Short mmCIF file of C-alpha atoms in Angstrom, two decimals:
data_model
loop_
_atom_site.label_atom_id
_atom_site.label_comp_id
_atom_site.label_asym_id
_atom_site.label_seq_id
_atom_site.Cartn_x
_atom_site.Cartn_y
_atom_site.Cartn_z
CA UNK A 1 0.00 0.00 0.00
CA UNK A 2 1.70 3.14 -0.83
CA UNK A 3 0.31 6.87 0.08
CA UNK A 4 0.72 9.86 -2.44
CA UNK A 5 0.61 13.36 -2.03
CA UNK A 6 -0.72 15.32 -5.09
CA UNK A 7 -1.54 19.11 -4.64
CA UNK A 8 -1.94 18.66 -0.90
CA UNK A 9 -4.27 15.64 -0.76
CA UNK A 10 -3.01 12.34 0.49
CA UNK A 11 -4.45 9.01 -1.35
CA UNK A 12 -3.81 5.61 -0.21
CA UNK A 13 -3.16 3.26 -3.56
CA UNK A 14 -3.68 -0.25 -3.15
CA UNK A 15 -1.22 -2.20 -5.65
CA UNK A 16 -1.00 -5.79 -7.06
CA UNK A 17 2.02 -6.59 -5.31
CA UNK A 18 -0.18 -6.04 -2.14
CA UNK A 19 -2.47 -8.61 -2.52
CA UNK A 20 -0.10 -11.82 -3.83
CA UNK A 21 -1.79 -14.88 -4.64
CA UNK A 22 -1.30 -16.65 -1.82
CA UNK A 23 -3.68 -13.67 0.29
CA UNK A 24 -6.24 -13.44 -2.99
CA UNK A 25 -6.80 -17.59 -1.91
CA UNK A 26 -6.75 -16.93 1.75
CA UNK A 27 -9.80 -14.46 0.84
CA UNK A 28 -11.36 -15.87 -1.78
CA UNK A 29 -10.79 -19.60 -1.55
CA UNK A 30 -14.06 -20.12 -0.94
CA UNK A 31 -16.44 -17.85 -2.10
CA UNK A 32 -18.01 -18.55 -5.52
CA UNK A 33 -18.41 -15.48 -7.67
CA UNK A 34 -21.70 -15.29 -9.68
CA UNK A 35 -21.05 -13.28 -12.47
CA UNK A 36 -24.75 -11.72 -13.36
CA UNK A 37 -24.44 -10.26 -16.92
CA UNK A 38 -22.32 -11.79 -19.96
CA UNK A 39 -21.28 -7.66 -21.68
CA UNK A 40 -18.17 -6.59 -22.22
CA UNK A 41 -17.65 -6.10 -18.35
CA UNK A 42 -18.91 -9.64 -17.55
CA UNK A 43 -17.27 -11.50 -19.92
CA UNK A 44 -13.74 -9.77 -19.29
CA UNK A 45 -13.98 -10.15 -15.39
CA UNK A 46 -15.35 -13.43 -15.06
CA UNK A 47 -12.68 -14.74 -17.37
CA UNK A 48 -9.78 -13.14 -15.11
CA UNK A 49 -11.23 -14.10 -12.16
CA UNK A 50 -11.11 -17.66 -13.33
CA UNK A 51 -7.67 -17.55 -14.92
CA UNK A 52 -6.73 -16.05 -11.53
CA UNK A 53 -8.25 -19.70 -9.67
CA UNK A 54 -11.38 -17.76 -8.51
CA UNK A 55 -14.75 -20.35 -8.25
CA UNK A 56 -16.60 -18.61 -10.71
CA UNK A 57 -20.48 -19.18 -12.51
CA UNK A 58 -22.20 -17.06 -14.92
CA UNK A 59 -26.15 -16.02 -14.90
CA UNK A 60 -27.69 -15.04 -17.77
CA UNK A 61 -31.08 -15.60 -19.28
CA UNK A 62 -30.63 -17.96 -22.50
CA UNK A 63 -30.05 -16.16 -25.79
CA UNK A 64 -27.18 -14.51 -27.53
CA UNK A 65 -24.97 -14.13 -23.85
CA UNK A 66 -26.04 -17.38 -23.00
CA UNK A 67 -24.10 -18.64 -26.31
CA UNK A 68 -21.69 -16.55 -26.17
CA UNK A 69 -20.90 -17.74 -22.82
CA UNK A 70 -20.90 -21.55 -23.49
CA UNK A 71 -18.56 -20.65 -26.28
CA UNK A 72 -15.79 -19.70 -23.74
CA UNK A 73 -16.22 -22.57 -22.09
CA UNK A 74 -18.89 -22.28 -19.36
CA UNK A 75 -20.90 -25.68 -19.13
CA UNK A 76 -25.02 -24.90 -18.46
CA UNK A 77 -25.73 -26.65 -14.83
CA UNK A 78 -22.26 -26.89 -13.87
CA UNK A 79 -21.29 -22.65 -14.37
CA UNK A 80 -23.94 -21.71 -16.40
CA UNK A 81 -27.35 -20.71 -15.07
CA UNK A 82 -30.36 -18.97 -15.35
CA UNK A 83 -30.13 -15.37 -13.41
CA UNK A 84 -31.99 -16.72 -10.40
CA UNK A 85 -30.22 -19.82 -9.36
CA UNK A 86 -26.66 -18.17 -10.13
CA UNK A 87 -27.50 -15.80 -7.66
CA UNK A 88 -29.02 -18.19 -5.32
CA UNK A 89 -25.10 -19.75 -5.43
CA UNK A 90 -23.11 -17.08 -5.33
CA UNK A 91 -21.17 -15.65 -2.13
CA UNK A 92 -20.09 -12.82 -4.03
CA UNK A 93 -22.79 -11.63 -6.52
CA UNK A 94 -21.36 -9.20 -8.96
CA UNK A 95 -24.12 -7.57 -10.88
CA UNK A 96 -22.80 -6.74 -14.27
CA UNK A 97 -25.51 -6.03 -16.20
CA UNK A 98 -26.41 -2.64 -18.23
CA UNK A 99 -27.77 -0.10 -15.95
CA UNK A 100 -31.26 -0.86 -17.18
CA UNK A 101 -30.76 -4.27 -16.71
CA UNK A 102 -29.82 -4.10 -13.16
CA UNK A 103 -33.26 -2.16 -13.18
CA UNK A 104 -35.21 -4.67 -14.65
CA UNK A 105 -33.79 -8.02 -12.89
CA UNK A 106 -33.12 -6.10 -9.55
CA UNK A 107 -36.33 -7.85 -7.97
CA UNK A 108 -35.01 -11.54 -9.08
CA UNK A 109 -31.71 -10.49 -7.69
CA UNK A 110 -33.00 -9.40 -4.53
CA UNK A 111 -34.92 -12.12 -3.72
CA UNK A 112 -32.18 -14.66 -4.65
CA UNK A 113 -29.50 -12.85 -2.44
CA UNK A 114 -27.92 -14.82 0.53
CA UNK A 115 -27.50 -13.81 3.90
CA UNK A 116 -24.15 -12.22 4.10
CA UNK A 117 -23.30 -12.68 0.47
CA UNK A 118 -21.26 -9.30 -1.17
CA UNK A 119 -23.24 -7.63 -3.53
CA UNK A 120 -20.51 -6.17 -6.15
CA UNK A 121 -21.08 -3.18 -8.83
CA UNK A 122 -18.70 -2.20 -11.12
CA UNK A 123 -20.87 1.42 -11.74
CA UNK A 124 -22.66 2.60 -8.54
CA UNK A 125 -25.52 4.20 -10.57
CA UNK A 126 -28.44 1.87 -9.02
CA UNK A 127 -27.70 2.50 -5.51
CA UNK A 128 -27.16 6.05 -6.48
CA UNK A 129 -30.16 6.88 -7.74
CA UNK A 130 -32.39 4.09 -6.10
CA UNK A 131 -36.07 6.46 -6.91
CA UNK A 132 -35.22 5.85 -10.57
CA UNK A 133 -33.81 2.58 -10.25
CA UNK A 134 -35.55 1.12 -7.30
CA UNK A 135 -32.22 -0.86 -6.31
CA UNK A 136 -32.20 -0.59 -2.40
CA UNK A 137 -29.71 -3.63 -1.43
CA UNK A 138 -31.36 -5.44 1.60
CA UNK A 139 -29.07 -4.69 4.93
CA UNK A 140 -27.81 -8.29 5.71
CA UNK A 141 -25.22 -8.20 2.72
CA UNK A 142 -22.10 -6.41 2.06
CA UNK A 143 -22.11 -3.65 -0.71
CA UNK A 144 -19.38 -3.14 -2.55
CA UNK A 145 -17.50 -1.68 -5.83
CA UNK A 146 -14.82 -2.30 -8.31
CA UNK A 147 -14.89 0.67 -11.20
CA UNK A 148 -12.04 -0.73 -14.00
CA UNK A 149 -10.85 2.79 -16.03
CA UNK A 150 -11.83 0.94 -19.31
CA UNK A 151 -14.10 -1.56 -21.09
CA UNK A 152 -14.18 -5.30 -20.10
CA UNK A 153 -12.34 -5.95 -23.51
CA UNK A 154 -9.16 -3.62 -21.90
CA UNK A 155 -9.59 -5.44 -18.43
CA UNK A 156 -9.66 -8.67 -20.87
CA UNK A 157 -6.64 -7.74 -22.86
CA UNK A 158 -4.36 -6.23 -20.23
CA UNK A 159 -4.83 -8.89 -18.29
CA UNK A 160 -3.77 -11.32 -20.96
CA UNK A 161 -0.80 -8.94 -21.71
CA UNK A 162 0.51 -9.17 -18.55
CA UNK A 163 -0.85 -5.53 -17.64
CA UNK A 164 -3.04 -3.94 -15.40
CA UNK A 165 -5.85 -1.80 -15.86
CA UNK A 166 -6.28 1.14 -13.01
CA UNK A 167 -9.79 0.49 -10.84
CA UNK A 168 -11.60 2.38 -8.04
CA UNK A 169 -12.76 0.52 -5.04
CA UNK A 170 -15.60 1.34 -2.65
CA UNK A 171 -17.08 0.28 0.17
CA UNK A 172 -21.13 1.19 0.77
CA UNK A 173 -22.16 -1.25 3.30
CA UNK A 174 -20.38 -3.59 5.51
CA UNK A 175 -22.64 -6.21 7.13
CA UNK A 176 -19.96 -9.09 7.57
CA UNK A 177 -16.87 -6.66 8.21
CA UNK A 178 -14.75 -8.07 6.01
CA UNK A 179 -16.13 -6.41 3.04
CA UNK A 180 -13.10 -4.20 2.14
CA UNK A 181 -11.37 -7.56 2.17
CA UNK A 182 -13.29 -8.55 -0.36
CA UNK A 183 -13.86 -5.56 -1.96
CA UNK A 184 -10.64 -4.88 -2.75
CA UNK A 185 -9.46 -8.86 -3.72
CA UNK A 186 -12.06 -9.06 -5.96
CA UNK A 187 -10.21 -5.75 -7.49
CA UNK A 188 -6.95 -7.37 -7.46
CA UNK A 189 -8.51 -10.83 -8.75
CA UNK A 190 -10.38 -9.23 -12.00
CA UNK A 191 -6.92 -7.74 -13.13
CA UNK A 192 -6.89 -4.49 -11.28
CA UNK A 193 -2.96 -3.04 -11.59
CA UNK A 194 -3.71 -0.51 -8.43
CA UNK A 195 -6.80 0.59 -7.15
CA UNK A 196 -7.76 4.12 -5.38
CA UNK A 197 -10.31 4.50 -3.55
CA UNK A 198 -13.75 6.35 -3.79
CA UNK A 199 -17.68 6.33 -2.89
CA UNK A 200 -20.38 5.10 -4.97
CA UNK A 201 -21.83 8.76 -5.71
CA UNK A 202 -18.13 10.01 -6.77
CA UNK A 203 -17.88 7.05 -8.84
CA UNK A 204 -20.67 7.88 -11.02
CA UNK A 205 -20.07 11.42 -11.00
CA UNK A 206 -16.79 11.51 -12.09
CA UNK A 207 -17.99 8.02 -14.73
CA UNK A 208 -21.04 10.07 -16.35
CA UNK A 209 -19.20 13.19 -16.50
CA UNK A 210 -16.20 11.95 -18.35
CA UNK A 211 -18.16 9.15 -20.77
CA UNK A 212 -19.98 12.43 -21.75
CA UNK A 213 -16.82 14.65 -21.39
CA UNK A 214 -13.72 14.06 -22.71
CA UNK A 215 -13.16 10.80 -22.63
CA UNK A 216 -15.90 10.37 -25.55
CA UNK A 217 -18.69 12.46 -26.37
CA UNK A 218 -16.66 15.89 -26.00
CA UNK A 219 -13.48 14.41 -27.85
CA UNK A 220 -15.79 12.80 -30.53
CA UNK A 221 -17.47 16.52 -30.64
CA UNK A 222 -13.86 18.54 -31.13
CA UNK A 223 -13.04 16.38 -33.52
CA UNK A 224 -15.75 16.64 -35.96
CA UNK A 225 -15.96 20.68 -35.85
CA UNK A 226 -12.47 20.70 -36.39
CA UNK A 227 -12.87 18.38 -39.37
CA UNK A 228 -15.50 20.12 -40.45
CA UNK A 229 -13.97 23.09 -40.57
CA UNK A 230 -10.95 21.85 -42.47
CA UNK A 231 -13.06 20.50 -44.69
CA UNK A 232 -15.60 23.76 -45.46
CA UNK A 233 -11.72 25.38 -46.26
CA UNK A 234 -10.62 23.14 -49.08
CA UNK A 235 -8.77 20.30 -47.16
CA UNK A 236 -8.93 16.71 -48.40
CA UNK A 237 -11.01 14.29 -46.16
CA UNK A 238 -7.39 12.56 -46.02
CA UNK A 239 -5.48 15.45 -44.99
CA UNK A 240 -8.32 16.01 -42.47
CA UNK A 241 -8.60 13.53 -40.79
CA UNK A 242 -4.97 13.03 -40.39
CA UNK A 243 -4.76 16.23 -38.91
CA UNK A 244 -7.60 15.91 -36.55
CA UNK A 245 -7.53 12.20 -35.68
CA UNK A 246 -5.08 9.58 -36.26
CA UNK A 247 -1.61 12.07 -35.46
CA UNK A 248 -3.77 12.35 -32.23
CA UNK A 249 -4.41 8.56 -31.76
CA UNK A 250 -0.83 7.32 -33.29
CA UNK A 251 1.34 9.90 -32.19
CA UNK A 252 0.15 12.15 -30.03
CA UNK A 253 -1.67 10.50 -27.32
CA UNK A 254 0.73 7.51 -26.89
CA UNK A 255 3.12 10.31 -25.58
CA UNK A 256 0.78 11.61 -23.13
CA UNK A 257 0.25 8.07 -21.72
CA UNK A 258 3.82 7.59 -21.30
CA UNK A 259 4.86 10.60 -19.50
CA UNK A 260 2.17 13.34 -19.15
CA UNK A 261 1.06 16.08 -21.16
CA UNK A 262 4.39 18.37 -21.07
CA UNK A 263 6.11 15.32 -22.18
CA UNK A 264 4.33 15.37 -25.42
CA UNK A 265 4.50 18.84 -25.76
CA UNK A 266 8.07 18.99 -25.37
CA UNK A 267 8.45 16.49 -28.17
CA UNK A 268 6.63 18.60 -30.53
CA UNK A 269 8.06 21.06 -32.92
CA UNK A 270 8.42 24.55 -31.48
CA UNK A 271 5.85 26.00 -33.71
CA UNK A 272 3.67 22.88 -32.58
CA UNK A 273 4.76 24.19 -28.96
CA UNK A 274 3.65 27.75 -29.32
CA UNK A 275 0.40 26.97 -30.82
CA UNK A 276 -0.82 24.60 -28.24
CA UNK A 277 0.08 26.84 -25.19
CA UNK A 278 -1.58 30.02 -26.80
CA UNK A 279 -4.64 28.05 -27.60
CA UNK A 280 -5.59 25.40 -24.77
CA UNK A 281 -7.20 28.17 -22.93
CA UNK A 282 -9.39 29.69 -25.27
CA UNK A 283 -10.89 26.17 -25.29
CA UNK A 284 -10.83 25.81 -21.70
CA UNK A 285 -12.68 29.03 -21.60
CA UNK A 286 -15.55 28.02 -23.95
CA UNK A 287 -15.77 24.48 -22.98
CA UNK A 288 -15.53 25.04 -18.96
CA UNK A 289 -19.25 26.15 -18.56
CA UNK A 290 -20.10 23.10 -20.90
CA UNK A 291 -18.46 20.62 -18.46
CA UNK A 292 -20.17 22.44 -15.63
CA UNK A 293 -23.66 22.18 -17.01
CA UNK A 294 -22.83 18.33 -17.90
CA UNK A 295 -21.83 17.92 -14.22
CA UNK A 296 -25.48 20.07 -13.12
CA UNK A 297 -27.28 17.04 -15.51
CA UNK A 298 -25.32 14.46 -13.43
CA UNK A 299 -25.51 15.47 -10.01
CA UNK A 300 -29.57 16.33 -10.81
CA UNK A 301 -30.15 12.90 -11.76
CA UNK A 302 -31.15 13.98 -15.57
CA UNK A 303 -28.19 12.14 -17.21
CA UNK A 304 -30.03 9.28 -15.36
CA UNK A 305 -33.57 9.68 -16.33
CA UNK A 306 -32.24 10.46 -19.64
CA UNK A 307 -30.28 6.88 -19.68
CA UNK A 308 -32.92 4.73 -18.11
CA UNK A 309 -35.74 5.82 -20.40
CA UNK A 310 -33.96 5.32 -23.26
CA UNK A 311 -32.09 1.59 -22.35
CA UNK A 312 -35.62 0.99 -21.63
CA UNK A 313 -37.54 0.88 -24.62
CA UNK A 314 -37.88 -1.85 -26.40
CA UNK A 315 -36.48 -0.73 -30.10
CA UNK A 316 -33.42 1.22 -28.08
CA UNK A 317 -30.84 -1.65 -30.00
CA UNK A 318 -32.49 -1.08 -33.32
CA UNK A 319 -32.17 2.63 -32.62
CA UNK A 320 -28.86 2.53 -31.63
CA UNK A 321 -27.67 0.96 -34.05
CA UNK A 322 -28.69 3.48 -36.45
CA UNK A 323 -27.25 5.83 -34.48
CA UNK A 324 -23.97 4.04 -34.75
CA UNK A 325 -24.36 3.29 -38.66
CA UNK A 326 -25.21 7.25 -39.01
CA UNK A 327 -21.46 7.66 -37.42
CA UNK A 328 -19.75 5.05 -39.76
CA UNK A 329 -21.36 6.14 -42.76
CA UNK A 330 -20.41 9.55 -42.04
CA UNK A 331 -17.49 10.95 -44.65
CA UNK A 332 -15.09 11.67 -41.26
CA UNK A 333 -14.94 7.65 -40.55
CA UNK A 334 -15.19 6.58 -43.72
CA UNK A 335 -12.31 8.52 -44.32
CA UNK A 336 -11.01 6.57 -41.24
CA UNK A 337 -11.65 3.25 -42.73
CA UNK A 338 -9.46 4.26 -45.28
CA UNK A 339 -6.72 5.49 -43.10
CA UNK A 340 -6.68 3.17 -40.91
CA UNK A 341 -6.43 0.38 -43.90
CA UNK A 342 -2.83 2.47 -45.43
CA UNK A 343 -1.14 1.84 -41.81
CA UNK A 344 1.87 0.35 -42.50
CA UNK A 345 1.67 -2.73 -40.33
CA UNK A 346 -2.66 -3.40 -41.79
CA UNK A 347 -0.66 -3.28 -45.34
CA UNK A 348 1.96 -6.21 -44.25
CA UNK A 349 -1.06 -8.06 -42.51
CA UNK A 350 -2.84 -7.72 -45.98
CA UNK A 351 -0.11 -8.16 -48.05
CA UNK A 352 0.33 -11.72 -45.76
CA UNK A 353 -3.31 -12.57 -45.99
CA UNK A 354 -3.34 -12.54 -49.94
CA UNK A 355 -0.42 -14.51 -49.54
CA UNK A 356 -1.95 -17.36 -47.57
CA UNK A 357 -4.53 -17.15 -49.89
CA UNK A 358 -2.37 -17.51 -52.83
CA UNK A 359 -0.95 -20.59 -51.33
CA UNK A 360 -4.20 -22.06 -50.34
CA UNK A 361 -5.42 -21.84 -53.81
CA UNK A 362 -1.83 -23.14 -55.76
CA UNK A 363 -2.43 -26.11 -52.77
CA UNK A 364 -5.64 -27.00 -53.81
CA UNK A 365 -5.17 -26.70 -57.39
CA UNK A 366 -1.72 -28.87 -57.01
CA UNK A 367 -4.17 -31.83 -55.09
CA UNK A 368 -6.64 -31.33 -58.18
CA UNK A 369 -4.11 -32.48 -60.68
CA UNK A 370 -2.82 -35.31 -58.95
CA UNK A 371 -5.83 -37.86 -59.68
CA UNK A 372 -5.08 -36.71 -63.48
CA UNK A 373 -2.01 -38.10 -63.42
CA UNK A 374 -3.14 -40.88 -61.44
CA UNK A 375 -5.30 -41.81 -64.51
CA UNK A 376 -2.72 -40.97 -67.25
CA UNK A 377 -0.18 -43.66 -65.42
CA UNK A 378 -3.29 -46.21 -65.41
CA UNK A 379 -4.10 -45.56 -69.34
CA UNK A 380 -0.52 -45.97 -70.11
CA UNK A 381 -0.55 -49.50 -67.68
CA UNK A 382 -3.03 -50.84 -70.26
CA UNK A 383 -1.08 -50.23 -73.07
#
């Protein structure tokens, strides 16, 4: 456990190296782990946890998770089950489902739960907001959370790689007292690298504000003006989009993750330099009061409303996925398509590919003429 100090406010970090295997199976030898929900988060936890020697079983309702799940290997009656009897099994019962799921199945869930079983979010937006979600966990089980910074398929990969994705840990209710045991284990046990800790309302604060924010709706939103308005001024989409989006994602961005934000600047050209400190508050000026009506939405429980009334109706898939298609068919990523395709590394992968397929073909055709001269040799017997 180490302590930093940033700007005058000490955090305790919890790292891997804290919790060796040898004290994950002293706390979780024997719980079993009902994994409730087979998304991205689901799939990618459950799969760590069990890599990691953790008892785990899925619960889903049969359909497309259902065989999604039995194709990675979970057997129906054995770590498979129906929503219900997962639960009733679990001593850890991490609800993974989409917010509106959680909604929907909370009653099955809640009348499944075991006396002091840990009831485990990876979003605190149902306790949060239990008028709109009517998710009020019962007081004889622990409540806990593990937030992982990314999607289940970067908790998936990193944890394949070796790597560690950063997670937030809270505790809402302890009714054994050893749920921050648990709590942070489980963190540790999904493929956590270090975890900080928060509360459930921070959590989904700070989660709406920057899904909405920078970290995708606000990025996706710069980026398409800026396109735009390279585009209204004569600029090829190719030229565009390289400028707007893949220096950012190739080049750019890479360098921030590796050593902060002055690190990138630093290796930019000095013109480069210039530009960016002149300009990065003129856009924190006009975006600021953005952010802080975003964070108003939030806090009010809009963003919520918002969310739940739209995951709830019944054509919200079809819908979104128009939504989506509207975004791929757009000239910006179709542009994108195209970039992305001229990568250096995507042209040796294709150039490989139509190799293969070369091969494959000159392979088959080779096996084709064999019987033919199988049949010359026997004409030529009989003469």
């Amino acid at each position: 456990m180490k302590t930093v100090n940033i700007g005058g406010v000490r955090e305790k970090i919890i790292e891997r190296s804290d919790y060796p295997p040898a004290k994950l199976k002293k706390i979780l030898g024997k719980e079993t782990v009902a994994i409730i929900g087979y998304g991205v988060q689901g799939r990618g936890q459950s799969l760590n946890l069990k890599d990691n020697g953790v008892k785990v079983i899925i619960g889903v309702r049969k359909g497309p998770s259902w065989k999604l799940a039995m194709e990675d290997g979970w057997v129906p009656g054995k770590t498979l089950f129906e929503v219900d009897e997962a639960v009733r099994r679990g001593t850890v019962v991490q609800n993974l489902l989409s917010d509106a799921g959680q909604k929907a199945m909370w009653p099955v869930v809640k009348e499944n739960l075991q006396e002091g079983a840990a009831l485990y979010f990876s979003h605190g937006f149902s306790v949060v907001y239990p008028k709109q979600t009517g998710v009020r966990p019962p007081k004889n089980v622990d409540v806990i959370l593990v937030a992982p910074k990314g999607s289940g398929t970067t908790v998936r990969r990193h944890f394949l790689e070796g790597r560690g994705i950063n997670s937030s840990f809270a505790v809402h209710q302890d009714f054994t007292g050893k749920a921050r045991d648990r709590c942070i284990a489980l963190g540790i046990a999904i493929g956590s690298g270090y975890l900080f800790e928060t509360t459930f309302k921070k959590e989904v604060y700070s989660d709406l504000t920057g899904e909405r924010g920078v970290l995708m709706g606000a990025i996706y939103g710069l980026w398409l003006a800026q396109y735009e308005v390279l585009r209204e001024k004569g600029h090829s989409p190719s030229e565009a989009f390289n400028e707007t989006v893949e220096e950012a994602t190739q080049s750019l961005y890479p360098l921030i993750a590796e050593n902060g934000m002055d690190w990138m600047y630093a290796n930019c050209s000095t013109t480069a330099q210039r530009g960016a400190l002149d300009w990065f508050e003129p856009f924190k000026k006009a975006s600021k009061p953005v952010f802080k009506k975003l964070y108003k939405s939030v806090s009010s429980g809009e963003e919520t409303r918002i969310t739940l009334e739209a995951n709830s109706k019944k054509d919200y898939r079809k819908n979104l996925a128009k939504e989506l298609k509207a975004i791929a068919d757009s000239e910006m990523w179709k542009v994108g398509k195209v970039v992305r395709g001229l990568r250096p590394e995507n042209q040796e992968g294709l150039a490989a590919g139509k190799k293969k397929k070369r091969t494959k073909k000159a392979t088959k055709a080779s096996a084709k003429k064999k019987p033919a001269k199988k049949k010359a040799a026997k004409r030529a017997k009989k003469r």
